[in-house]
XYZ file of C-alpha atoms in Angstrom:
626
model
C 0.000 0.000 0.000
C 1.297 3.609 -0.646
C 1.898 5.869 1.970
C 0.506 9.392 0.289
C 1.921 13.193 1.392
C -0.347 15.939 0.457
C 1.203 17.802 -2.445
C 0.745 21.222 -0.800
C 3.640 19.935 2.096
C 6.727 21.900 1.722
C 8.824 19.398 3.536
C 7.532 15.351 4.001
C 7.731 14.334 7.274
C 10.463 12.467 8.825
C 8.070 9.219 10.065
C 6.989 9.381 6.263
C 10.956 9.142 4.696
C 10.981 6.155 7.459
C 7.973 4.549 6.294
C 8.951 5.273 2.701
C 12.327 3.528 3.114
C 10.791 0.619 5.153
C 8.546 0.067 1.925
C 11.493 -0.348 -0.013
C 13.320 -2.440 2.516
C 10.597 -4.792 2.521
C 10.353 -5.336 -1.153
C 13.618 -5.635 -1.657
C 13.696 -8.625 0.975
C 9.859 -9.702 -0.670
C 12.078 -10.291 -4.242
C 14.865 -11.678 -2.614
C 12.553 -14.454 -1.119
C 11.031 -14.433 -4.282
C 14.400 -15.633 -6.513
C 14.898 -18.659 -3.819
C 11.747 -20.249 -4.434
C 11.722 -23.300 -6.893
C 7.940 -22.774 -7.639
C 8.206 -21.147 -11.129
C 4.414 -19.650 -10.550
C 4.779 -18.769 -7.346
C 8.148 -17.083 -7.173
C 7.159 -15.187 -10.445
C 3.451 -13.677 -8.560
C 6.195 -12.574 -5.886
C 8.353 -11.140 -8.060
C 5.608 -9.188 -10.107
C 4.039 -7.901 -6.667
C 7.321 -6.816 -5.345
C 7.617 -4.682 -9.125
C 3.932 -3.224 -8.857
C 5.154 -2.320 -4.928
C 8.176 -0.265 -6.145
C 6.341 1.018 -8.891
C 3.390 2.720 -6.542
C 6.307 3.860 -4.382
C 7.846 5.443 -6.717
C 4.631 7.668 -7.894
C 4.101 8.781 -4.198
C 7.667 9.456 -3.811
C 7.674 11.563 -7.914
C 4.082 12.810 -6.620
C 6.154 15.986 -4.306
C 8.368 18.394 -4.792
C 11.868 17.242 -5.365
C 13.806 17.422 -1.984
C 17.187 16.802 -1.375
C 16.280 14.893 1.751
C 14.238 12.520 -0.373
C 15.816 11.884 -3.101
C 18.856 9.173 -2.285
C 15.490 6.973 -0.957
C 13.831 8.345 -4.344
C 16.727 6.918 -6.962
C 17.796 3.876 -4.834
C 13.802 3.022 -5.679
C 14.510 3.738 -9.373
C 17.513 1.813 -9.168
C 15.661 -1.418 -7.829
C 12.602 -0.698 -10.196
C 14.484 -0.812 -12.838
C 16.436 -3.869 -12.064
C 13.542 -5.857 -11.622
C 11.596 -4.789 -14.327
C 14.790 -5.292 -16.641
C 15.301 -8.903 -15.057
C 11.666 -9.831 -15.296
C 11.284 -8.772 -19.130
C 14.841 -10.031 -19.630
C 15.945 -6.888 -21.401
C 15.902 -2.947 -21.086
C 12.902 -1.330 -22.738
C 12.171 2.705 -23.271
C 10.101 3.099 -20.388
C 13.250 2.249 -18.189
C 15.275 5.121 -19.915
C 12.437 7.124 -19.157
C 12.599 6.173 -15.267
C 16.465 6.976 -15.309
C 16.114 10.690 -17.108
C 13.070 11.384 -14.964
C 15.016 10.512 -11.664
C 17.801 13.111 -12.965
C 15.295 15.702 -14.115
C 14.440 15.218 -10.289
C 17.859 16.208 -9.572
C 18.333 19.147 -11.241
C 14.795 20.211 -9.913
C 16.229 20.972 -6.230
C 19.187 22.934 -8.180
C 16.692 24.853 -10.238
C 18.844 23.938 -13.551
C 16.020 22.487 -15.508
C 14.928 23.768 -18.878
C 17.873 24.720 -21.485
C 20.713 21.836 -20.603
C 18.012 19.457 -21.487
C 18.499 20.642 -25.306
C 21.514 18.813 -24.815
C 19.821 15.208 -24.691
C 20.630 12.404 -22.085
C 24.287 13.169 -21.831
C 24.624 16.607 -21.314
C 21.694 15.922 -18.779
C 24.128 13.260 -16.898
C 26.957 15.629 -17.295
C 24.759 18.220 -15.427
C 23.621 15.771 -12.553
C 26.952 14.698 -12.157
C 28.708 18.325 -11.751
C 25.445 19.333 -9.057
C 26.258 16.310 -7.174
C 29.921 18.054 -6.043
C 27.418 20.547 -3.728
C 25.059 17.375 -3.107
C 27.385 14.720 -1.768
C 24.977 12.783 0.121
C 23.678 11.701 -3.289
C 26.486 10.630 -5.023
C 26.217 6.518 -3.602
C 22.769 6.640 -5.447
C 23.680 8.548 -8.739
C 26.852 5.998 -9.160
C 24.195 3.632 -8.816
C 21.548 5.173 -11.573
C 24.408 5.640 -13.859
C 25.199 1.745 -13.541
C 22.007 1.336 -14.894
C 22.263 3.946 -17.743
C 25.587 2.256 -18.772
C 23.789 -1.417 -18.481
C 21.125 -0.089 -21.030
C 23.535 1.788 -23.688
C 25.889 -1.050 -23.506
C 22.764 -2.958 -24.186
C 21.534 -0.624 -27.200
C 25.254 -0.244 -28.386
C 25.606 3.479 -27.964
C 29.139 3.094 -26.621
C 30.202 6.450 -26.966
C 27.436 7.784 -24.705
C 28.711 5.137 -22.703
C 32.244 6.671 -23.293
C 31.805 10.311 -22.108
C 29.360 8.854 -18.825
C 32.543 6.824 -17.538
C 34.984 9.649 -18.238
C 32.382 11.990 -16.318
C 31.871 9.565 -13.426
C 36.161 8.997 -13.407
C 36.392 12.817 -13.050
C 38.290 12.640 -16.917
C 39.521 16.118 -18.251
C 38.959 16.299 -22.442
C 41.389 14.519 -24.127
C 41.454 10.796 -20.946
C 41.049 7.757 -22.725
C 38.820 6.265 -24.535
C 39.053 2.843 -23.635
C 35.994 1.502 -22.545
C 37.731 -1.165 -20.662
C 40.142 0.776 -19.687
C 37.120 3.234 -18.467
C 35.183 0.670 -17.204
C 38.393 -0.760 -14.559
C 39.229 2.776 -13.512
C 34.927 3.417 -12.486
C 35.140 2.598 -8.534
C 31.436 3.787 -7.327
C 31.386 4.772 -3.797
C 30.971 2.647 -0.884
C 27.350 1.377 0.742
C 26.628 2.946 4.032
C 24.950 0.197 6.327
C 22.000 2.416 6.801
C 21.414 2.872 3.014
C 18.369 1.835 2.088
C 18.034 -2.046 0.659
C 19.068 -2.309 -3.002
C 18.241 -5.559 -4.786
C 22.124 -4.760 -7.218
C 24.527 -2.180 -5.512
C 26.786 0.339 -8.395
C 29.602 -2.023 -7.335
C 28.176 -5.296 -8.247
C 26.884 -3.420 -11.476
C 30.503 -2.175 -12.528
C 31.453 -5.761 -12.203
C 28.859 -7.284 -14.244
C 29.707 -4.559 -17.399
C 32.902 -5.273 -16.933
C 32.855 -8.659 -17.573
C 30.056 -7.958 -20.564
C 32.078 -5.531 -22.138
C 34.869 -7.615 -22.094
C 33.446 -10.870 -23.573
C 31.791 -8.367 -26.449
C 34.512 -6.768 -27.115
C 36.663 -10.149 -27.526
C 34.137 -11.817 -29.707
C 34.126 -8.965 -32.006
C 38.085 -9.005 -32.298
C 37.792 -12.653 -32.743
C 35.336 -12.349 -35.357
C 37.101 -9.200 -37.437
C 40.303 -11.458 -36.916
C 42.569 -9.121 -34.265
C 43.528 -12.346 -32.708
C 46.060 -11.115 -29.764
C 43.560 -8.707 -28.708
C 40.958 -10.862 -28.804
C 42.679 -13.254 -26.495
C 43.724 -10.421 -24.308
C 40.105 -8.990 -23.983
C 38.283 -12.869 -22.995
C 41.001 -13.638 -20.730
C 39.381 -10.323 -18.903
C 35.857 -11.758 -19.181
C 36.815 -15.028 -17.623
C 38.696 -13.404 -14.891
C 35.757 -11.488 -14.270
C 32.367 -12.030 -12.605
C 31.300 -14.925 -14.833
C 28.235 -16.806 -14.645
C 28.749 -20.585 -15.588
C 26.676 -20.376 -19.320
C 28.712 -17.084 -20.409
C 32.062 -18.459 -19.302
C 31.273 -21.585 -21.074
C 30.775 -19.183 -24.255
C 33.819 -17.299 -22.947
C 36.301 -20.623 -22.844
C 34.733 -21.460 -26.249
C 35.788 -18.079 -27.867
C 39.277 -18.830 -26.121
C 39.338 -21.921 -27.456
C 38.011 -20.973 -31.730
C 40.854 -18.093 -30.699
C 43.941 -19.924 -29.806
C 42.855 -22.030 -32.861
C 43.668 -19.822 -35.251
C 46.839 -18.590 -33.976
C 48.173 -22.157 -33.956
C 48.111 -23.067 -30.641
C 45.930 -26.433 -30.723
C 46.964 -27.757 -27.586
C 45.460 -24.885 -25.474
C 42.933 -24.311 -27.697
C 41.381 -27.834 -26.619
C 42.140 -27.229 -22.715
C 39.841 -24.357 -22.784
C 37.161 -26.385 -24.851
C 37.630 -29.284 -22.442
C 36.912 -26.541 -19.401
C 33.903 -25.337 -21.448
C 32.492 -29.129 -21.539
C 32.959 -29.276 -17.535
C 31.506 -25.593 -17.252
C 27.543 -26.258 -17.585
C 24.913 -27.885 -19.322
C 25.597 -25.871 -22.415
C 27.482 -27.699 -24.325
C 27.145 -27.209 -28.446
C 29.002 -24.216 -29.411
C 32.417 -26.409 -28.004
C 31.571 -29.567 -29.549
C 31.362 -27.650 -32.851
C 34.318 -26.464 -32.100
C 35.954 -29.346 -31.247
C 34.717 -30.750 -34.359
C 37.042 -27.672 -36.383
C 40.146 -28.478 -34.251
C 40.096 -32.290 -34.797
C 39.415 -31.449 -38.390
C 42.411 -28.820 -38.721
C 44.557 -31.455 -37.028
C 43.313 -34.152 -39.252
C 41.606 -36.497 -36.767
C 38.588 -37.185 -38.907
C 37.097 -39.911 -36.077
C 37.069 -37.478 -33.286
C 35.637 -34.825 -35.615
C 32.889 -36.680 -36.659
C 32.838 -38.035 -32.922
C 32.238 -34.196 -31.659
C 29.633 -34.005 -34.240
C 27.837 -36.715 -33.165
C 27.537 -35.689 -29.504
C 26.628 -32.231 -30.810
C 23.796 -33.766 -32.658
C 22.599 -35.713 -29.245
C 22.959 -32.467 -27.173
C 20.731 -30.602 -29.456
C 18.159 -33.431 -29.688
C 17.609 -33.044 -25.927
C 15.147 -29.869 -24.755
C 17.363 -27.440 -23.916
C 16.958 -26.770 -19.623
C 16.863 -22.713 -18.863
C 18.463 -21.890 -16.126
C 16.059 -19.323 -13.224
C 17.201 -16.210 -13.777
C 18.188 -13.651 -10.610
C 16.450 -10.893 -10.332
C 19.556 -8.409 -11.003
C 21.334 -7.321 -13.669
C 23.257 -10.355 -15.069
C 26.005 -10.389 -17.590
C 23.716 -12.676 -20.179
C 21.333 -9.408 -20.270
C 23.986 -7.113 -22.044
C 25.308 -9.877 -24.360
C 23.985 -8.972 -28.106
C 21.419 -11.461 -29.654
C 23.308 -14.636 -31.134
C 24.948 -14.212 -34.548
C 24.739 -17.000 -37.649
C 28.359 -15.139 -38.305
C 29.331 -15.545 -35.147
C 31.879 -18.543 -34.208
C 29.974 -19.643 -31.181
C 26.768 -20.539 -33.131
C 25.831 -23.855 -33.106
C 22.882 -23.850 -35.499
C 19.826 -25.736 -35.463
C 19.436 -29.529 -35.099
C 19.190 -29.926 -38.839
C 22.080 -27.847 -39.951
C 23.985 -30.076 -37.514
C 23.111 -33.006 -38.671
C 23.297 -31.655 -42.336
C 27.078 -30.949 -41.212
C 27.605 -34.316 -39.685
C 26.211 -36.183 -42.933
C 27.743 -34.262 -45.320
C 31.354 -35.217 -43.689
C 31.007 -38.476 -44.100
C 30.114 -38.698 -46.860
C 33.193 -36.242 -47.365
C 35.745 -38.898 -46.145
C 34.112 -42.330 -47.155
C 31.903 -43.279 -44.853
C 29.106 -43.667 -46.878
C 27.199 -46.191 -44.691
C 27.106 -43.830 -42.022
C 26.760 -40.748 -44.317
C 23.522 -42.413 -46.131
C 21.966 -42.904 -42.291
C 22.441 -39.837 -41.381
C 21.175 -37.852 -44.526
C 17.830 -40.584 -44.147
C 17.430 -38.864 -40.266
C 17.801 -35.440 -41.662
C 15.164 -36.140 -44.221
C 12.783 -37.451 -41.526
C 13.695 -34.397 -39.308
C 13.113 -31.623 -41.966
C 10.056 -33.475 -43.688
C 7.856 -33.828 -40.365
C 7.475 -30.460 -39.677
C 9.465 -30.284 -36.463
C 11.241 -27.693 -38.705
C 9.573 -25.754 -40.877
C 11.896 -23.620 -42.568
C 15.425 -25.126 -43.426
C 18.380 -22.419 -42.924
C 21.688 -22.585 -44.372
C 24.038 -24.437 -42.088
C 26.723 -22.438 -40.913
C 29.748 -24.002 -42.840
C 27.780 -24.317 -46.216
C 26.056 -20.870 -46.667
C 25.024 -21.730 -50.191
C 23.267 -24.388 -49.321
C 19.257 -25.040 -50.080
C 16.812 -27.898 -49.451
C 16.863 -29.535 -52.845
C 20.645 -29.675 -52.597
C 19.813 -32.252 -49.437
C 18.194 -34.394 -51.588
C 20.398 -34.899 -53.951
C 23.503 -35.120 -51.370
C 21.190 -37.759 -49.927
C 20.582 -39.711 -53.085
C 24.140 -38.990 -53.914
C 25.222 -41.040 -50.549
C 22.563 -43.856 -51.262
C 24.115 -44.703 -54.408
C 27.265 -44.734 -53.001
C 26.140 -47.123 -50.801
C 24.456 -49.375 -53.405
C 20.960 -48.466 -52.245
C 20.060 -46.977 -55.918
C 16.039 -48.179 -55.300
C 15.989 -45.831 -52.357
C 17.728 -43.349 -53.610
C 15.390 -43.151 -56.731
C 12.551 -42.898 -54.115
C 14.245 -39.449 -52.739
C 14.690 -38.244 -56.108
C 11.156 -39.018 -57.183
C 10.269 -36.877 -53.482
C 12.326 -34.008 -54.657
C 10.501 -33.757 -58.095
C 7.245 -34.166 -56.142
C 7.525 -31.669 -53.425
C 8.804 -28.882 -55.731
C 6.745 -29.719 -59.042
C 4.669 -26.261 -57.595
C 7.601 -24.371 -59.039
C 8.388 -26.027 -62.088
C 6.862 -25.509 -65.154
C 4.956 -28.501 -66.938
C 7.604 -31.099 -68.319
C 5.179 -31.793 -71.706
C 5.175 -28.074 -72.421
C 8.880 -28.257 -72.238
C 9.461 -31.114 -75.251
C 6.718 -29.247 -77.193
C 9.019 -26.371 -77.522
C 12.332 -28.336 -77.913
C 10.242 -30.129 -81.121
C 9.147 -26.471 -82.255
C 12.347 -25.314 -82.033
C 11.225 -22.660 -79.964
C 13.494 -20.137 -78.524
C 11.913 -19.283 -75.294
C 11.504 -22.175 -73.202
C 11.013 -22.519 -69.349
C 13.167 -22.384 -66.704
C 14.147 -24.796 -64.851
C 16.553 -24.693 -62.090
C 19.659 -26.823 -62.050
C 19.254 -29.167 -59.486
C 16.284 -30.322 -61.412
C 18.967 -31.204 -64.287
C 20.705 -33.371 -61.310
C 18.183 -34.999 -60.352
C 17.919 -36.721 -63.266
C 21.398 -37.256 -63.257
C 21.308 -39.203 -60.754
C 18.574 -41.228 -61.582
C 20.515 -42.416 -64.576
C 23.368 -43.221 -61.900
C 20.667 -44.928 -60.082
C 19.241 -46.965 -62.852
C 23.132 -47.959 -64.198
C 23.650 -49.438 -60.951
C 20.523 -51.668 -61.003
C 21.857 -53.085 -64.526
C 18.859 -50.676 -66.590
C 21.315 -49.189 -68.757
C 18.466 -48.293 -71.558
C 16.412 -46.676 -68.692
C 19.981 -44.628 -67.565
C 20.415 -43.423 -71.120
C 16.882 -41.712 -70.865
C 17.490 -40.128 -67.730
C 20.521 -38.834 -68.972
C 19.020 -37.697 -71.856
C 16.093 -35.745 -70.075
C 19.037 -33.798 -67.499
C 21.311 -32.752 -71.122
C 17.945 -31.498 -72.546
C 17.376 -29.309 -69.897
C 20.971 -28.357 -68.976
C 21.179 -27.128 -72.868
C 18.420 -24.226 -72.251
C 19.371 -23.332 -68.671
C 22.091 -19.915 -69.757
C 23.090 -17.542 -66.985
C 20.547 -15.161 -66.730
C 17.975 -18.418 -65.948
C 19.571 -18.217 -62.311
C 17.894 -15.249 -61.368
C 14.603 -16.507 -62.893
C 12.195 -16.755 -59.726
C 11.831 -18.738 -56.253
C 13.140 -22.295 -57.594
C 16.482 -20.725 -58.269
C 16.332 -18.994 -54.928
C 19.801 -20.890 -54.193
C 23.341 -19.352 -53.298
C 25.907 -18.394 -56.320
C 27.290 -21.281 -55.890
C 24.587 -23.512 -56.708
C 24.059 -22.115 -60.733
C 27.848 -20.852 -61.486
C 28.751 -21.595 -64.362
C 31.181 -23.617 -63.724
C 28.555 -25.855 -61.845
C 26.567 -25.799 -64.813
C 29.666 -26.808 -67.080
C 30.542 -29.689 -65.113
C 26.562 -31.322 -64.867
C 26.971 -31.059 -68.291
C 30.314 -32.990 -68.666
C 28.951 -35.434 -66.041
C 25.705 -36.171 -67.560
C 27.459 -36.372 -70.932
C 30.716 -38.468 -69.502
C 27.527 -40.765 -67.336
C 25.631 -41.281 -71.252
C 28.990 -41.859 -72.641
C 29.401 -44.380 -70.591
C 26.117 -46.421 -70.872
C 26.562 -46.719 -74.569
C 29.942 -48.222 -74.006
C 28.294 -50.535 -71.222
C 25.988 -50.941 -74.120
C 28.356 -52.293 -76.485
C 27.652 -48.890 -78.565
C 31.235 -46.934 -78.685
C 30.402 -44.535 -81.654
C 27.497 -42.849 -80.324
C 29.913 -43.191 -76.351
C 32.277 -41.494 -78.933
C 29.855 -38.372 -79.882
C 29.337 -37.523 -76.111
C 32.325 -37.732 -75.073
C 33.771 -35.307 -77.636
C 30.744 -33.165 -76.688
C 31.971 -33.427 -72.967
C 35.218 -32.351 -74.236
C 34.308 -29.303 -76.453
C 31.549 -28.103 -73.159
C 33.936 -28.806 -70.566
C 37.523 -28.406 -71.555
C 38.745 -28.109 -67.860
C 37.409 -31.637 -67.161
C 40.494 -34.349 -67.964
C 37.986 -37.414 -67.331
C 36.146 -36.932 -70.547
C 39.382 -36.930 -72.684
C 40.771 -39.822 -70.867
C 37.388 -41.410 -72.130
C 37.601 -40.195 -75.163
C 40.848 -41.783 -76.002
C 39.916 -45.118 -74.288
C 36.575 -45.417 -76.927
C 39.474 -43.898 -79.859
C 41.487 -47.168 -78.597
C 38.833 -49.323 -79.097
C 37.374 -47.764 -82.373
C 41.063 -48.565 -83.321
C 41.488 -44.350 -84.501
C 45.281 -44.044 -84.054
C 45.646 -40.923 -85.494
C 43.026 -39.395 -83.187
C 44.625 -40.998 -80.321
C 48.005 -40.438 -80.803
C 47.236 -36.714 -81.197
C 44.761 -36.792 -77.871
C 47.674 -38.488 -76.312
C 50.161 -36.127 -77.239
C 48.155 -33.284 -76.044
C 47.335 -35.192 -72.516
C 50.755 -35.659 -71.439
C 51.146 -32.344 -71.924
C 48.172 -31.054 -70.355
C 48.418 -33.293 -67.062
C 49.841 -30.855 -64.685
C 47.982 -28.164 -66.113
C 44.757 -30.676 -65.480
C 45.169 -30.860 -61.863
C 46.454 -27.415 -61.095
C 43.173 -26.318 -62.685
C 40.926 -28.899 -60.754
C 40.650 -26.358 -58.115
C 36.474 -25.588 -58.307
C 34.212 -25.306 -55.254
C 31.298 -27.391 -56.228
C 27.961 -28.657 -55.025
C 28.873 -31.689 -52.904
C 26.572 -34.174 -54.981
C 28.191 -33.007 -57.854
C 31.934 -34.230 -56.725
C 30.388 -37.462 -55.639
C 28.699 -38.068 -59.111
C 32.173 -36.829 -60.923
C 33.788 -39.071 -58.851
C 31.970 -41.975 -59.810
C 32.819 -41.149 -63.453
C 36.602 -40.156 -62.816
C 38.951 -43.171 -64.655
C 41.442 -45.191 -62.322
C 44.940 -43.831 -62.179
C 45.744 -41.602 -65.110
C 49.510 -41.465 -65.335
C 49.120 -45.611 -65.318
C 46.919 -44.437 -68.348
C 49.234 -43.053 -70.328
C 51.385 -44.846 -69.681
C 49.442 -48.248 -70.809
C 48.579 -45.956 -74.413
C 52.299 -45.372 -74.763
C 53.064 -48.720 -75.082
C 50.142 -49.365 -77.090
C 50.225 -46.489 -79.844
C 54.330 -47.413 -80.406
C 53.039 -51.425 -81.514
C 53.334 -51.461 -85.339
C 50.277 -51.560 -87.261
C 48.732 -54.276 -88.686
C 49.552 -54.202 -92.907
């Protein structure tokens, strides 16, 4: 209940500053109580009546005259409104900047300095309340302790230089004092609590600790990120040594850990992401980064081991720890960044990361299984929208399919991976134009045809890698067939043709689009041979050669069906022009491709090519038959 003074009084009474204060006092202790209680429903009620409490106090106490007698009771109830309210809504909102500029309005009421220094916004009002408070000593504990909130919410709000000149105005700094924040932030030392101050649910000191620590942390994940290693390592070893709860210095021995890293120091790196497994229950941004050192250092079972865990840590409901009702250092962190070393990701783009490496390094088994899960996970609904994972920003959702199908094959599961390409058609035929419409054009000649995306083009293609490995070579020639008819319209302006082609860069280079076409035309090439038909194997793999001359499989073809056609004129001059070409070859096979598409090449690639060459050496120098 408020305790009302009639507006008229000149002066409040002295039992009423007692009763006041006792007001305070006992909702101070009525939210303490509150934060020990395990019941969620009842220590929230508590909480919220303890907030409404302060907040009727503070309207009797803002209902009179500003008096310099009141007003260290008045701002030490700003102080705890405000820390409450923050820690309840778990973040600063206007209305709380509103509370602090009020309370120093209040200030410069008793000084009579109100009116023009206000033109000068919030700082030049701090600047003001600050220089009054040299005749008003008595309110200096309680300003220290306003101003710890101010700094909390620009630190928040990044306005760090309004957070500059408040610190160099609270350190007594001349023009010209540093502009360290840190720095700034080490040399703040608020004044000392009396022990007949009135209760305070966060003192200034506690405060200055807490942005200490904050600024610290944000300032070495931004050096981390914009790569000023030494600084970065210099600024989180502050945040650790500071006051750290367990879930930030978990993220704080991570960022130590993704940090020493990169400058080399591997060893280290992993004690720190060894102390951030011990720290808490928190555990995916170091497993993923675990997973980067063991894959720098070339130990591809514990990366893939890290990854694993990761993916069983994010399958279980994550467990929120109770926040206190104070100003904590998780408040003043910024929102989580995709850029940002210490994100994790989703469940998916985990497990998109986990398949995807196996299937990397040969473990196809595994690779296929996990690709399957992901599937089931993105295809429920559990997820509704699929992100890009954080290591493949290019990726999109049809590109899962076909790394999927891509790893079935590979396993000799072609039936099942036919099923995921028929899904893929399925689920996106909405954005595809009709398929008849398409050959009625191609017959017409027409020049404008539709446009079709791709991955559509390798979906086919792997069909016809399907259907070749269940012995359907006939049924393989027509998938082929149906991916070269469409890769032949698809030119460089079709990748910015509407939502189907909504994919990164990567997806529609055109260097992607050059090598489907030497795959499909290499994978056609090779069903005729299977077929027992070399000359038309012959016409696509001179096509292959003429639309792809970076790609050294289809020559290596080529002069294996030249061989066996018994051309050696043709061959001796493709020879010739391989050995030269070798090095150049493989210095050139440098392109960042779709994932599927380096699987399919590499089912098409020919054994050993040096052993090649060397095998046509010997025979293009046997005599010829007379």
């Amino acid at each position: 209940m408020s305790h009302q003074t009639p507006l008229g009084s000149s002066m409040p009474q002295a039992n009423c500053l007692d009763l006041w204060r006792e007001k305070n006092d006992q909702l101070v202790r009525q939210a303490k109580v509150a934060q020990d209680l395990d019941l969620s429903l009842r220590r929230q009620q508590l909480a919220q009546d303890a907030l409404e409490g302060l907040r009727g106090l503070l309207h009797s106490l803002q209902g009179l005259s500003a008096a310099v007698l009141v007003l260290p009771l008045e701002l030490t109830v700003i102080c705890n409104f405000t820390t409450l309210k923050a820690s309840l809504a778990q973040g600063f909102t206007e209305d709380q900047a509103q509370d602090i500029q009020r309370g120093l309005e209040r200030v410069l009421e008793t000084q009579k300095q109100l009116g023009p220094r206000l033109e000068r916004g919030l700082t030049g009002l701090w600047n003001s309340v600050l220089h009054a408070s040299t005749v008003l000593p008595q309110l200096l504990p309680a300003l220290h302790h306003l101003a710890g909130l101010q700094a909390a919410l620009w630190l928040s709000t990044d306005h760090l230089g309004d957070l500059t000149l408040l610190l160099q105005t609270l350190n007594g700094s001349q023009s010209g004092a540093s502009e360290d924040l840190l720095l700034l932030l080490k040399s703040w030392s608020p004044p000392a609590k009396e022990s007949d101050d009135p209760l305070t649910l966060q003192d200034a000191q506690g405060l200055r600790n807490v942005l200490l620590t904050a600024f610290a942390y944000r300032q070495g994940l931004q050096e981390l990120i914009t790569g000023s290693l030494p600084r970065a390592l210099s600024s989180l070893h502050e945040a650790a040594s500071g006051l750290c709860p367990r879930p930030v210095l978990v993220q704080v021995y991570t960022a130590l850990g993704t940090c020493l890293r990169k400058m080399g120091n591997p060893q280290r790196a992993l004690l720190y992401l060894v102390a951030a497994l011990k720290g808490g229950s928190i555990c995916g941004p170091p497993l993923l980064e675990a997973s980067r050192l063991y894959r720098q250092l070339g130990n591809t079972a514990a990366e893939l081991e890290s990854l694993e865990l990761l993916v069983e840590a994010l399958s279980i409901p994550p467990s929120s720890e109770v926040p206190h009702f104070l100003i904590e250092v998780e408040l003043l962190l910024p929102q989580p960044d995709p850029a940002s070393p210490l994100h994790c990701g989703t469940l998916s783009q985990v497990r998109h990361l986990l398949a995807s490496r196996c299937l990397q390094m040969g473990r196809t088994e595994h690779a296929a299984e996990h690709y399957l899960d992901l599937l089931a996970l993105l295809l429920d609904g559990s997820e509704p929208k699929f992100s890009p994972p954080p290591c493949s920003s290019g990726l999109c959702m049809p590109e899962i399919f076909l790394e999927a199908a891509a790893a079935l094959i590979q396993t000799g599961r072609a039936q099942d991976a036919l099923t995921v390409c028929e899904e893929l058609l399925r689920r996106t035929s909405s954005l595809l134009p009709k398929m008849p419409q398409l050959w009625k054009n191609a017959r017409k000649g027409t020049k404008e045809s539709p446009h079709y995306p791709p991955w559509v083009s390798a979906t086919y293609l792997l069909q016809g890698q399907a259907w070749v490995q269940l012995g359907v070579p006939k049924q393989a020639i027509s998938e082929f067939s149906r991916c070269l008819e469409l890769l032949f319209r698809v030119t460089p302006k079709d990748k910015e043709q509407g939502p189907a082609f909504n994919c990164e860069q990567g997806c529609t280079s055109d260097e992607t689009l050059q090598q489907l076409r030497a795959a499909a035309l290499i994978s056609r090439g090779l069903a005729w041979v299977a077929s027992g038909q070399d000359t038309k194997a012959l016409q696509d793999f001179l096509l292959s050669v003429q639309v792809c001359p970076g790609n050294g499989d289809a020559s290596f073809h080529l002069l294996q069906t030249l061989r066996r056609l018994d051309r050696r004129d043709e061959a001796t001059a493709l020879w010739r022009r391989l050995e030269a070409q070798t090095e150049l070859l493989q210095e050139n096979a440098t392109w960042s491709l779709p994932l599927y598409l380096e699987t399919c090449l590499s089912w098409i690639r020919p054994p050993d090519r040096e052993t090649l060459l060397k095998e046509y050496r010997t025979f293009l120098l046997e005599p010829c038959d007379l």
